[in-house]
């Protein structure tokens, strides 16, 4: 079995020329990405860092933020309130699916689709919009271990073109699933999507989830330990848009992707893995990212239900 760092370099060479997929264009600002950007990062729960390619290139986190906002909302309101407003059921629908709120409960199906994410973000505590934003940014800083910035052009781009998201918020308001002030909730949601990260940051965030909420480099508890399970469960069942089932089948670890081209995945107890390449497929998942994760999962037996290699294989590769 190959050691991890040379294997990452091999994967980078193998997939760097894959040119399938498109840049996300429904958020105008995202079309400015460079198609060649490609990075792979792994951070272990004991703080070791592996990586290759454009691991320092900043980009907006987009949908990957939904996982972490869900954690903060859970800490603020608890499981019962969250479950009352947002389900935990996969949909198989695209991320921006408009109409499908659960017919009986009127809840959005889960916190990883846009409707559920907007409802989730609206539950974050704070005295006013600035207070909520500051708490959200402080949460990201606990995971990242450094200051965060919001990319204003992307925020403004989403704010002025996000009519679908706005329509979802109105629909949820109609069913009393979200508080009155939907403009503030949407602004906060667009701000969380516009937080700047790089590929290595994402791997650190994923490693924090692998480490029961404790940031492996700073030692900060970024998320109450108890809620790690909640986040990983919705990632596993709902994290990869309408490809979540196939991902669970082929790769088999909790993950979340975003339309700017990032994917994070968690090897519980061991490591966080992130890829970044902005060419996405029709489901919204990074094409090169999918290939890298399938190869990593196969090589190191990462699939949670694959016991054929013994569960220590990945640990050996890290030695
Ligand atoms: N901010 C994007 C939206 O709401 C996030 C989409 C994504 O990354 O899936 O449409």
mmCIF file of C-alpha atoms and ligand atoms in Angstrom:
data_model
loop_
_atom_site.group_PDB
_atom_site.id
_atom_site.type_symbol
_atom_site.label_atom_id
_atom_site.label_comp_id
_atom_site.label_asym_id
_atom_site.label_seq_id
_atom_site.Cartn_x
_atom_site.Cartn_y
_atom_site.Cartn_z
ATOM 1 C CA UNK A 1 0.000 0.000 0.000
ATOM 2 C CA UNK A 2 1.439 3.387 -0.993
ATOM 3 C CA UNK A 3 2.303 6.030 1.601
ATOM 4 C CA UNK A 4 -0.161 8.898 1.533
ATOM 5 C CA UNK A 5 1.884 11.865 0.268
ATOM 6 C CA UNK A 6 3.245 10.137 -2.872
ATOM 7 C CA UNK A 7 -0.198 8.705 -3.548
ATOM 8 C CA UNK A 8 -1.762 12.190 -3.399
ATOM 9 C CA UNK A 9 0.881 13.406 -5.855
ATOM 10 C CA UNK A 10 0.088 10.498 -8.123
ATOM 11 C CA UNK A 11 -3.645 11.293 -8.014
ATOM 12 C CA UNK A 12 -2.909 14.922 -8.786
ATOM 13 C CA UNK A 13 -0.946 13.945 -11.902
ATOM 14 C CA UNK A 14 -3.550 11.394 -12.896
ATOM 15 C CA UNK A 15 -6.501 13.808 -12.809
ATOM 16 C CA UNK A 16 -5.088 17.301 -13.377
ATOM 17 C CA UNK A 17 -5.949 17.216 -17.085
ATOM 18 C CA UNK A 18 -9.538 16.016 -16.666
ATOM 19 C CA UNK A 19 -11.519 18.764 -18.349
ATOM 20 C CA UNK A 20 -15.099 17.515 -18.035
ATOM 21 C CA UNK A 21 -17.574 19.653 -16.131
ATOM 22 C CA UNK A 22 -18.388 23.347 -16.058
ATOM 23 C CA UNK A 23 -17.817 26.310 -13.793
ATOM 24 C CA UNK A 24 -20.966 27.133 -11.794
ATOM 25 C CA UNK A 25 -22.527 30.058 -13.611
ATOM 26 C CA UNK A 26 -25.808 30.713 -11.827
ATOM 27 C CA UNK A 27 -23.838 32.787 -9.324
ATOM 28 C CA UNK A 28 -22.128 35.163 -11.799
ATOM 29 C CA UNK A 29 -19.069 35.719 -9.607
ATOM 30 C CA UNK A 30 -18.170 31.995 -9.652
ATOM 31 C CA UNK A 31 -17.490 32.087 -13.410
ATOM 32 C CA UNK A 32 -14.265 33.961 -12.615
ATOM 33 C CA UNK A 33 -12.658 30.791 -11.217
ATOM 34 C CA UNK A 34 -9.707 29.250 -13.045
ATOM 35 C CA UNK A 35 -10.574 25.824 -14.501
ATOM 36 C CA UNK A 36 -7.064 24.550 -13.802
ATOM 37 C CA UNK A 37 -7.199 25.044 -10.032
ATOM 38 C CA UNK A 38 -6.800 21.667 -8.376
ATOM 39 C CA UNK A 39 -5.784 20.793 -4.838
ATOM 40 C CA UNK A 40 -5.963 17.798 -2.508
ATOM 41 C CA UNK A 41 -5.426 18.089 1.268
ATOM 42 C CA UNK A 42 -5.485 15.637 4.128
ATOM 43 C CA UNK A 43 -5.231 16.638 7.790
ATOM 44 C CA UNK A 44 -5.096 13.968 10.477
ATOM 45 C CA UNK A 45 -6.780 14.108 13.866
ATOM 46 C CA UNK A 46 -3.323 14.401 15.416
ATOM 47 C CA UNK A 47 -2.603 17.480 13.308
ATOM 48 C CA UNK A 48 -0.410 16.214 10.475
ATOM 49 C CA UNK A 49 -0.870 17.919 7.112
ATOM 50 C CA UNK A 50 -0.507 16.333 3.663
ATOM 51 C CA UNK A 51 -1.314 18.009 0.372
ATOM 52 C CA UNK A 52 -0.629 18.656 -3.270
ATOM 53 C CA UNK A 53 -1.551 21.321 -5.832
ATOM 54 C CA UNK A 54 -3.476 24.540 -5.215
ATOM 55 C CA UNK A 55 -4.123 23.937 -1.540
ATOM 56 C CA UNK A 56 -3.620 27.651 -0.691
ATOM 57 C CA UNK A 57 -5.914 29.070 -3.383
ATOM 58 C CA UNK A 58 -8.796 30.995 -1.707
ATOM 59 C CA UNK A 59 -12.372 30.422 -2.875
ATOM 60 C CA UNK A 60 -15.860 30.790 -1.381
ATOM 61 C CA UNK A 61 -17.023 27.858 0.704
ATOM 62 C CA UNK A 62 -20.604 27.797 -0.687
ATOM 63 C CA UNK A 63 -22.677 24.791 0.354
ATOM 64 C CA UNK A 64 -19.990 23.238 2.517
ATOM 65 C CA UNK A 65 -20.878 25.991 5.014
ATOM 66 C CA UNK A 66 -24.254 24.305 5.548
ATOM 67 C CA UNK A 67 -22.709 21.554 7.662
ATOM 68 C CA UNK A 68 -21.086 23.989 10.067
ATOM 69 C CA UNK A 69 -24.061 26.359 10.277
ATOM 70 C CA UNK A 70 -26.178 23.322 11.180
ATOM 71 C CA UNK A 71 -23.766 22.613 14.045
ATOM 72 C CA UNK A 72 -24.068 26.157 15.379
ATOM 73 C CA UNK A 73 -27.879 26.118 15.107
ATOM 74 C CA UNK A 74 -27.921 22.797 17.009
ATOM 75 C CA UNK A 75 -25.771 24.276 19.754
ATOM 76 C CA UNK A 76 -28.023 27.344 19.910
ATOM 77 C CA UNK A 77 -31.429 25.665 19.802
ATOM 78 C CA UNK A 78 -30.974 21.947 20.435
ATOM 79 C CA UNK A 79 -32.120 18.900 18.496
ATOM 80 C CA UNK A 80 -35.842 19.182 19.210
ATOM 81 C CA UNK A 81 -36.208 22.700 17.776
ATOM 82 C CA UNK A 82 -34.080 21.863 14.736
ATOM 83 C CA UNK A 83 -36.028 18.702 14.017
ATOM 84 C CA UNK A 84 -39.269 20.612 14.293
ATOM 85 C CA UNK A 85 -38.194 23.012 11.531
ATOM 86 C CA UNK A 86 -35.831 20.975 9.337
ATOM 87 C CA UNK A 87 -35.935 17.226 8.635
ATOM 88 C CA UNK A 88 -33.046 14.765 8.217
ATOM 89 C CA UNK A 89 -34.400 12.908 5.197
ATOM 90 C CA UNK A 90 -32.475 12.744 1.901
ATOM 91 C CA UNK A 91 -34.440 13.957 -1.118
ATOM 92 C CA UNK A 92 -32.609 12.854 -4.229
ATOM 93 C CA UNK A 93 -33.537 16.312 -5.535
ATOM 94 C CA UNK A 94 -31.107 18.966 -6.722
ATOM 95 C CA UNK A 95 -29.708 21.295 -4.053
ATOM 96 C CA UNK A 96 -31.885 24.210 -5.119
ATOM 97 C CA UNK A 97 -35.100 22.208 -5.396
ATOM 98 C CA UNK A 98 -37.883 24.679 -4.912
ATOM 99 C CA UNK A 99 -41.183 23.079 -4.253
ATOM 100 C CA UNK A 100 -40.664 20.014 -2.136
ATOM 101 C CA UNK A 101 -41.362 20.792 1.470
ATOM 102 C CA UNK A 102 -42.582 17.723 3.312
ATOM 103 C CA UNK A 103 -46.295 17.435 2.589
ATOM 104 C CA UNK A 104 -47.348 16.782 6.165
ATOM 105 C CA UNK A 105 -44.891 18.730 8.272
ATOM 106 C CA UNK A 106 -44.082 21.468 5.694
ATOM 107 C CA UNK A 107 -40.465 21.160 6.781
ATOM 108 C CA UNK A 108 -37.660 21.286 4.247
ATOM 109 C CA UNK A 109 -36.317 17.745 3.965
ATOM 110 C CA UNK A 110 -32.824 18.265 5.345
ATOM 111 C CA UNK A 111 -30.278 20.986 6.247
ATOM 112 C CA UNK A 112 -28.024 20.270 3.243
ATOM 113 C CA UNK A 113 -30.485 21.444 0.560
ATOM 114 C CA UNK A 114 -30.894 25.189 0.204
ATOM 115 C CA UNK A 115 -34.368 25.456 1.747
ATOM 116 C CA UNK A 116 -33.255 23.510 4.828
ATOM 117 C CA UNK A 117 -30.023 25.458 5.047
ATOM 118 C CA UNK A 118 -31.814 28.810 4.942
ATOM 119 C CA UNK A 119 -34.231 27.654 7.668
ATOM 120 C CA UNK A 120 -31.267 26.368 9.712
ATOM 121 C CA UNK A 121 -29.295 29.595 9.414
ATOM 122 C CA UNK A 122 -32.382 31.568 10.466
ATOM 123 C CA UNK A 123 -32.211 29.715 13.820
ATOM 124 C CA UNK A 124 -28.727 30.969 14.717
ATOM 125 C CA UNK A 125 -28.815 33.146 17.850
ATOM 126 C CA UNK A 126 -27.789 36.814 18.010
ATOM 127 C CA UNK A 127 -29.318 40.098 19.139
ATOM 128 C CA UNK A 128 -29.435 41.540 15.623
ATOM 129 C CA UNK A 129 -28.078 40.723 12.139
ATOM 130 C CA UNK A 130 -24.575 41.917 13.058
ATOM 131 C CA UNK A 131 -24.620 39.856 16.251
ATOM 132 C CA UNK A 132 -25.646 36.756 14.304
ATOM 133 C CA UNK A 133 -22.999 37.327 11.655
ATOM 134 C CA UNK A 134 -20.307 37.787 14.294
ATOM 135 C CA UNK A 135 -21.286 34.510 15.966
ATOM 136 C CA UNK A 136 -21.236 32.739 12.613
ATOM 137 C CA UNK A 137 -17.778 34.121 11.799
ATOM 138 C CA UNK A 138 -16.492 33.225 15.282
ATOM 139 C CA UNK A 139 -17.711 29.687 14.681
ATOM 140 C CA UNK A 140 -15.785 29.455 11.390
ATOM 141 C CA UNK A 141 -12.702 30.858 13.130
ATOM 142 C CA UNK A 142 -12.844 28.118 15.751
ATOM 143 C CA UNK A 143 -12.717 25.497 13.003
ATOM 144 C CA UNK A 144 -10.120 27.284 10.886
ATOM 145 C CA UNK A 145 -7.802 28.535 13.603
ATOM 146 C CA UNK A 146 -7.460 31.934 11.890
ATOM 147 C CA UNK A 147 -9.512 35.007 10.899
ATOM 148 C CA UNK A 148 -12.106 34.647 8.168
ATOM 149 C CA UNK A 149 -13.272 37.083 5.540
ATOM 150 C CA UNK A 150 -16.405 37.203 3.448
ATOM 151 C CA UNK A 151 -15.930 37.753 -0.259
ATOM 152 C CA UNK A 152 -18.110 40.812 -0.858
ATOM 153 C CA UNK A 153 -18.430 40.453 -4.663
ATOM 154 C CA UNK A 154 -19.730 36.884 -4.260
ATOM 155 C CA UNK A 155 -22.078 37.908 -1.448
ATOM 156 C CA UNK A 156 -23.483 40.773 -3.547
ATOM 157 C CA UNK A 157 -23.665 38.530 -6.598
ATOM 158 C CA UNK A 158 -25.774 35.960 -4.725
ATOM 159 C CA UNK A 159 -27.801 38.590 -2.968
ATOM 160 C CA UNK A 160 -28.855 40.248 -6.211
ATOM 161 C CA UNK A 161 -29.422 37.083 -8.271
ATOM 162 C CA UNK A 162 -30.576 34.529 -5.659
ATOM 163 C CA UNK A 163 -34.256 34.725 -6.592
ATOM 164 C CA UNK A 164 -34.796 31.013 -6.168
ATOM 165 C CA UNK A 165 -33.450 31.090 -2.633
ATOM 166 C CA UNK A 166 -35.622 34.121 -1.930
ATOM 167 C CA UNK A 167 -38.674 32.284 -3.278
ATOM 168 C CA UNK A 168 -37.932 29.309 -0.996
ATOM 169 C CA UNK A 169 -37.731 31.594 2.009
ATOM 170 C CA UNK A 170 -41.111 33.102 1.131
ATOM 171 C CA UNK A 171 -42.642 29.664 0.752
ATOM 172 C CA UNK A 172 -41.300 28.626 4.158
ATOM 173 C CA UNK A 173 -42.565 31.858 5.693
ATOM 174 C CA UNK A 174 -45.987 31.045 4.291
ATOM 175 C CA UNK A 175 -45.901 27.758 6.225
ATOM 176 C CA UNK A 176 -44.496 29.385 9.351
ATOM 177 C CA UNK A 177 -41.256 27.421 9.077
ATOM 178 C CA UNK A 178 -39.028 30.489 9.244
ATOM 179 C CA UNK A 179 -39.201 33.761 11.211
ATOM 180 C CA UNK A 180 -40.641 36.947 9.658
ATOM 181 C CA UNK A 181 -37.375 38.664 8.871
ATOM 182 C CA UNK A 182 -36.476 36.597 5.835
ATOM 183 C CA UNK A 183 -34.272 39.264 4.263
ATOM 184 C CA UNK A 184 -31.897 39.069 7.227
ATOM 185 C CA UNK A 185 -31.973 35.262 7.173
ATOM 186 C CA UNK A 186 -31.129 35.260 3.463
ATOM 187 C CA UNK A 187 -28.331 37.795 3.924
ATOM 188 C CA UNK A 188 -26.814 35.642 6.657
ATOM 189 C CA UNK A 189 -27.122 32.565 4.436
ATOM 190 C CA UNK A 190 -25.471 34.344 1.489
ATOM 191 C CA UNK A 191 -22.732 35.597 3.826
ATOM 192 C CA UNK A 192 -22.023 32.105 5.154
ATOM 193 C CA UNK A 193 -21.754 30.825 1.555
ATOM 194 C CA UNK A 194 -19.293 33.634 0.731
ATOM 195 C CA UNK A 195 -16.793 32.838 3.499
ATOM 196 C CA UNK A 196 -13.341 32.445 1.965
ATOM 197 C CA UNK A 197 -11.426 29.227 2.558
ATOM 198 C CA UNK A 198 -8.739 27.232 0.820
ATOM 199 C CA UNK A 199 -8.444 23.490 0.320
ATOM 200 C CA UNK A 200 -6.233 22.998 3.364
ATOM 201 C CA UNK A 201 -8.676 24.976 5.525
ATOM 202 C CA UNK A 202 -11.429 22.617 4.424
ATOM 203 C CA UNK A 203 -9.352 19.581 5.349
ATOM 204 C CA UNK A 204 -8.764 21.100 8.806
ATOM 205 C CA UNK A 205 -12.508 21.660 9.205
ATOM 206 C CA UNK A 206 -13.213 18.066 8.165
ATOM 207 C CA UNK A 207 -10.480 16.809 10.521
ATOM 208 C CA UNK A 208 -12.199 18.718 13.333
ATOM 209 C CA UNK A 209 -15.348 16.713 12.648
ATOM 210 C CA UNK A 210 -13.255 13.522 12.480
ATOM 211 C CA UNK A 211 -11.893 14.499 15.909
ATOM 212 C CA UNK A 212 -15.278 14.926 17.632
ATOM 213 C CA UNK A 213 -15.364 18.672 17.224
ATOM 214 C CA UNK A 214 -11.858 19.386 18.516
ATOM 215 C CA UNK A 215 -9.666 21.336 16.094
ATOM 216 C CA UNK A 216 -6.579 19.143 15.702
ATOM 217 C CA UNK A 217 -4.047 21.969 15.415
ATOM 218 C CA UNK A 218 -5.251 24.615 17.901
ATOM 219 C CA UNK A 219 -6.991 22.172 20.252
ATOM 220 C CA UNK A 220 -10.078 24.438 20.340
ATOM 221 C CA UNK A 221 -13.436 22.725 20.755
ATOM 222 C CA UNK A 222 -15.161 24.086 17.629
ATOM 223 C CA UNK A 223 -18.364 22.099 18.074
ATOM 224 C CA UNK A 224 -19.962 20.472 21.110
ATOM 225 C CA UNK A 225 -18.741 16.904 20.923
ATOM 226 C CA UNK A 226 -22.233 15.496 21.136
ATOM 227 C CA UNK A 227 -23.361 17.099 17.900
ATOM 228 C CA UNK A 228 -20.600 15.656 15.718
ATOM 229 C CA UNK A 229 -22.772 12.618 15.181
ATOM 230 C CA UNK A 230 -25.655 14.762 13.899
ATOM 231 C CA UNK A 231 -23.469 16.546 11.359
ATOM 232 C CA UNK A 232 -21.812 13.375 10.101
ATOM 233 C CA UNK A 233 -25.173 11.629 9.744
ATOM 234 C CA UNK A 234 -26.698 14.307 7.499
ATOM 235 C CA UNK A 235 -23.452 14.542 5.544
ATOM 236 C CA UNK A 236 -23.531 10.803 4.949
ATOM 237 C CA UNK A 237 -27.134 10.706 3.754
ATOM 238 C CA UNK A 238 -27.584 14.159 2.189
ATOM 239 C CA UNK A 239 -24.172 15.759 1.605
ATOM 240 C CA UNK A 240 -23.567 15.184 -2.094
ATOM 241 C CA UNK A 241 -26.677 16.683 -3.701
ATOM 242 C CA UNK A 242 -28.618 14.177 -5.768
ATOM 243 C CA UNK A 243 -25.622 11.883 -5.920
ATOM 244 C CA UNK A 244 -25.565 11.192 -2.190
ATOM 245 C CA UNK A 245 -26.639 7.560 -2.600
ATOM 246 C CA UNK A 246 -24.026 6.767 -5.203
ATOM 247 C CA UNK A 247 -21.356 8.499 -3.135
ATOM 248 C CA UNK A 248 -22.334 6.449 -0.060
ATOM 249 C CA UNK A 249 -22.120 3.332 -2.227
ATOM 250 C CA UNK A 250 -18.814 4.102 -3.933
ATOM 251 C CA UNK A 251 -16.859 6.190 -1.400
ATOM 252 C CA UNK A 252 -18.695 5.410 1.820
ATOM 253 C CA UNK A 253 -17.707 8.234 4.187
ATOM 254 C CA UNK A 254 -19.606 11.387 5.276
ATOM 255 C CA UNK A 255 -19.005 14.245 2.843
ATOM 256 C CA UNK A 256 -20.258 17.587 1.608
ATOM 257 C CA UNK A 257 -19.630 19.410 -1.625
ATOM 258 C CA UNK A 258 -20.175 22.974 -2.811
ATOM 259 C CA UNK A 259 -20.751 24.526 -6.232
ATOM 260 C CA UNK A 260 -17.470 26.472 -6.090
ATOM 261 C CA UNK A 261 -15.701 23.107 -6.427
ATOM 262 C CA UNK A 262 -14.797 22.018 -2.908
ATOM 263 C CA UNK A 263 -15.554 18.622 -1.372
ATOM 264 C CA UNK A 264 -14.884 17.659 2.247
ATOM 265 C CA UNK A 265 -15.022 14.156 3.645
ATOM 266 C CA UNK A 266 -14.462 12.737 7.102
ATOM 267 C CA UNK A 267 -12.688 9.523 8.051
ATOM 268 C CA UNK A 268 -14.055 9.273 11.611
ATOM 269 C CA UNK A 269 -11.342 9.241 14.249
ATOM 270 C CA UNK A 270 -8.571 9.525 11.667
ATOM 271 C CA UNK A 271 -8.578 12.431 9.217
ATOM 272 C CA UNK A 272 -10.327 15.103 7.211
ATOM 273 C CA UNK A 273 -9.878 15.143 3.442
ATOM 274 C CA UNK A 274 -10.651 17.987 1.030
ATOM 275 C CA UNK A 275 -10.391 18.471 -2.696
ATOM 276 C CA UNK A 276 -10.794 21.637 -4.723
ATOM 277 C CA UNK A 277 -11.363 21.876 -8.461
ATOM 278 C CA UNK A 278 -14.071 24.225 -9.768
ATOM 279 C CA UNK A 279 -15.272 22.163 -12.759
ATOM 280 C CA UNK A 280 -18.544 20.632 -11.530
ATOM 281 C CA UNK A 281 -20.869 18.035 -13.017
ATOM 282 C CA UNK A 282 -24.606 18.418 -13.560
ATOM 283 C CA UNK A 283 -25.277 17.495 -9.923
ATOM 284 C CA UNK A 284 -22.985 20.238 -8.631
ATOM 285 C CA UNK A 285 -20.076 18.005 -7.569
ATOM 286 C CA UNK A 286 -16.469 18.628 -8.578
ATOM 287 C CA UNK A 287 -15.532 16.161 -11.326
ATOM 288 C CA UNK A 288 -11.875 15.790 -10.363
ATOM 289 C CA UNK A 289 -12.865 15.700 -6.694
ATOM 290 C CA UNK A 290 -15.158 12.713 -7.229
ATOM 291 C CA UNK A 291 -12.371 10.832 -8.997
ATOM 292 C CA UNK A 292 -9.861 11.554 -6.249
ATOM 293 C CA UNK A 293 -12.204 10.385 -3.501
ATOM 294 C CA UNK A 294 -13.127 7.172 -5.286
ATOM 295 C CA UNK A 295 -9.464 6.365 -5.763
ATOM 296 C CA UNK A 296 -8.569 7.212 -2.149
ATOM 297 C CA UNK A 297 -11.450 5.182 -0.791
ATOM 298 C CA UNK A 298 -10.508 2.148 -2.855
ATOM 299 C CA UNK A 299 -6.805 2.344 -2.183
ATOM 300 C CA UNK A 300 -7.090 2.712 1.576
ATOM 301 C CA UNK A 301 -10.392 0.921 2.221
ATOM 302 C CA UNK A 302 -12.009 4.070 3.593
ATOM 303 C CA UNK A 303 -15.590 2.888 3.016
ATOM 304 C CA UNK A 304 -17.191 2.613 6.450
ATOM 305 C CA UNK A 305 -18.647 -0.785 5.583
ATOM 306 C CA UNK A 306 -15.553 -2.188 3.913
ATOM 307 C CA UNK A 307 -13.859 -4.344 6.488
ATOM 308 C CA UNK A 308 -11.933 -6.433 3.977
ATOM 309 C CA UNK A 309 -8.644 -4.600 4.465
ATOM 310 C CA UNK A 310 -9.024 -4.133 8.190
ATOM 311 C CA UNK A 311 -9.773 -0.683 9.540
ATOM 312 C CA UNK A 312 -6.171 0.314 10.229
ATOM 313 C CA UNK A 313 -5.044 0.567 6.600
ATOM 314 C CA UNK A 314 -5.368 4.335 6.349
ATOM 315 C CA UNK A 315 -3.501 4.781 9.617
ATOM 316 C CA UNK A 316 -0.608 2.735 8.214
ATOM 317 C CA UNK A 317 -0.476 4.949 5.106
ATOM 318 C CA UNK A 318 -0.027 7.965 7.336
ATOM 319 C CA UNK A 319 3.069 6.575 9.064
HETATM 320 N N1 LIG B 1 -24.849 29.789 -2.211
HETATM 321 C C1 LIG B 1 -25.266 28.744 -3.098
HETATM 322 C C2 LIG B 1 -26.767 28.776 -3.295
HETATM 323 O O1 LIG B 1 -27.469 29.039 -2.372
HETATM 324 C C3 LIG B 1 -24.805 27.464 -2.500
HETATM 325 C C4 LIG B 1 -25.069 26.367 -3.431
HETATM 326 C C5 LIG B 1 -24.144 25.204 -3.293
HETATM 327 O O2 LIG B 1 -22.934 25.316 -3.096
HETATM 328 O O3 LIG B 1 -24.730 24.122 -3.404
HETATM 329 O O4 LIG B 1 -27.282 28.546 -4.346
#
